[in-house]
GROMACS .gro file of C-alpha atoms in nm:
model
   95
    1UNK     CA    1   4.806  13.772   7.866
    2UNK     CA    2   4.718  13.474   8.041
    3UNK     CA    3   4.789  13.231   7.773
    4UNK     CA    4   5.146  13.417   7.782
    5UNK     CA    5   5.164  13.367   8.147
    6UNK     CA    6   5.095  13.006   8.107
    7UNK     CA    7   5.341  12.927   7.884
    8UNK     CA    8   5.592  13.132   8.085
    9UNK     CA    9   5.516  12.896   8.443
   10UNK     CA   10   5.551  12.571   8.156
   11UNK     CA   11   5.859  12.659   8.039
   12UNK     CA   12   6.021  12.751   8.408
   13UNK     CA   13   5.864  12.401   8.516
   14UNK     CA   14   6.015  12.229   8.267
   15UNK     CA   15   6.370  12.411   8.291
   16UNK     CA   16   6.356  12.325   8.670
   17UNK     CA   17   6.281  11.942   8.614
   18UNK     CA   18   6.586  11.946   8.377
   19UNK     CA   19   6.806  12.104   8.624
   20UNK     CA   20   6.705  11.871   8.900
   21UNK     CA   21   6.778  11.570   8.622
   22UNK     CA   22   7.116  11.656   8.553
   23UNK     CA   23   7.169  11.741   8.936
   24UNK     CA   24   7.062  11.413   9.004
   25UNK     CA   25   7.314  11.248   8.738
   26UNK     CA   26   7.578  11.469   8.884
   27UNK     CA   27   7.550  11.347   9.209
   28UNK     CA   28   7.578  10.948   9.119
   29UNK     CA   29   7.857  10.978   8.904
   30UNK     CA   30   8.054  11.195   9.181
   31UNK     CA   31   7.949  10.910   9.379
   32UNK     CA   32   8.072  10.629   9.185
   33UNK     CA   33   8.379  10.745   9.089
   34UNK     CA   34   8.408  10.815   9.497
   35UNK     CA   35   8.349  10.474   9.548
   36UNK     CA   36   8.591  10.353   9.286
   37UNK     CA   37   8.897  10.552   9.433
   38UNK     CA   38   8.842  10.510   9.782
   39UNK     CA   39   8.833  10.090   9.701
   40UNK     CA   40   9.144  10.106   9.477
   41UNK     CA   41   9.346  10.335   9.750
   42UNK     CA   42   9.212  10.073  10.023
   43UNK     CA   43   9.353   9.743   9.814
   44UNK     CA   44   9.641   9.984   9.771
   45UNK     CA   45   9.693  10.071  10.129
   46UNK     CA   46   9.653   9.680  10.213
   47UNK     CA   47   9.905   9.546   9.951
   48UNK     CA   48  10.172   9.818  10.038
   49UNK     CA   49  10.521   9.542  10.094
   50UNK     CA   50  10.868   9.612  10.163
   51UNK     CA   51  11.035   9.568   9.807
   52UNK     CA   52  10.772   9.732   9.599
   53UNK     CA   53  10.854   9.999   9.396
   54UNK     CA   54  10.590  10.312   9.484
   55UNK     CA   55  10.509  10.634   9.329
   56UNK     CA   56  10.414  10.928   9.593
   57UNK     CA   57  10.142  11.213   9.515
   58UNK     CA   58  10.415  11.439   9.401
   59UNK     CA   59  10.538  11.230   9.154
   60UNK     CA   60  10.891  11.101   9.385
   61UNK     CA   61  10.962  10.724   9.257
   62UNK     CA   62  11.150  10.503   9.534
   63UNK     CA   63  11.122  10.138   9.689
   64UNK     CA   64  10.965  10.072  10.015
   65UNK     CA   65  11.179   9.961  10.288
   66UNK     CA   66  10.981   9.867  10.578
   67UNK     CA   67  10.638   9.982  10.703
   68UNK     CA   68  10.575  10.074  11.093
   69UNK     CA   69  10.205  10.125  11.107
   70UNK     CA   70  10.121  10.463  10.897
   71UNK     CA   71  10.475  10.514  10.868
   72UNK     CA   72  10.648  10.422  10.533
   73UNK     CA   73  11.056  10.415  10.493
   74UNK     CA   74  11.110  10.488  10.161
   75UNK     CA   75  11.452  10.472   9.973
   76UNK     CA   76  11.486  10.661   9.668
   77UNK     CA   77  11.763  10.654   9.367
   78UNK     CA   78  12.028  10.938   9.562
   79UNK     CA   79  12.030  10.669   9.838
   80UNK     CA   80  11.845  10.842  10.096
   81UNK     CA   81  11.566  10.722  10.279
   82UNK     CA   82  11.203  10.882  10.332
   83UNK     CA   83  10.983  10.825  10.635
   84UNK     CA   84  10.626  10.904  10.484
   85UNK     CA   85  10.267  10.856  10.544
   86UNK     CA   86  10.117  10.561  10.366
   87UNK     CA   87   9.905  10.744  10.259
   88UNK     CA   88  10.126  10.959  10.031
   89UNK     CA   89  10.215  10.687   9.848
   90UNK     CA   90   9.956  10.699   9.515
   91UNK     CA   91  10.065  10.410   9.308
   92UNK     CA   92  10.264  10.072   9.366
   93UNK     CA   93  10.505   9.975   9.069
   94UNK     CA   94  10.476  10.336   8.994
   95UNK     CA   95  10.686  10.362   8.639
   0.00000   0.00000   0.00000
């Protein structure tokens, strides 16, 4: 019975190592690929210029018009113009 008990507390030590592994390997590729998007949205954010053509997060295509701060005017293909967040915008030369 011991030598059962043993190999019972081996296993469950060795299952929690593995766990605590792949937790580990979770956690640094969230990270990274954190890291990646918040730098691309920054140089995104930064290069935002009146004349670009921008895709926003629901998938509306239009050109930007001028830019006030956060605030984005946005004219699309009916004509009409958008004021938006910058940070709606998800992609510049968005087609």
């Amino acid at each position: 019975m011991e030598g059962f008990l043993q190999d019972v507390l081996a296993s469950s030590v060795a299952l929690l190592i593995l766990l605590a592994i792949m937790g580990a390997i979770y956690l640094i590729w969230t990270q990274v690929g954190l890291k990646k998007k918040r730098d691309y949205f920054k140089e995104l954010h930064t290069e935002l210029a009146p004349g670009q053509e921008v895709m926003f997060a629901g998938g509306i295509f239009g050109t930007v018009k001028s830019i006030d701060g956060d605030r984005v005017e946005v004219k699309v293909r009916s004509g009409a113009v958008l004021d938006v967040s910058r940070y709606a915008i998800q992609e510049i030369g968005g087609r």
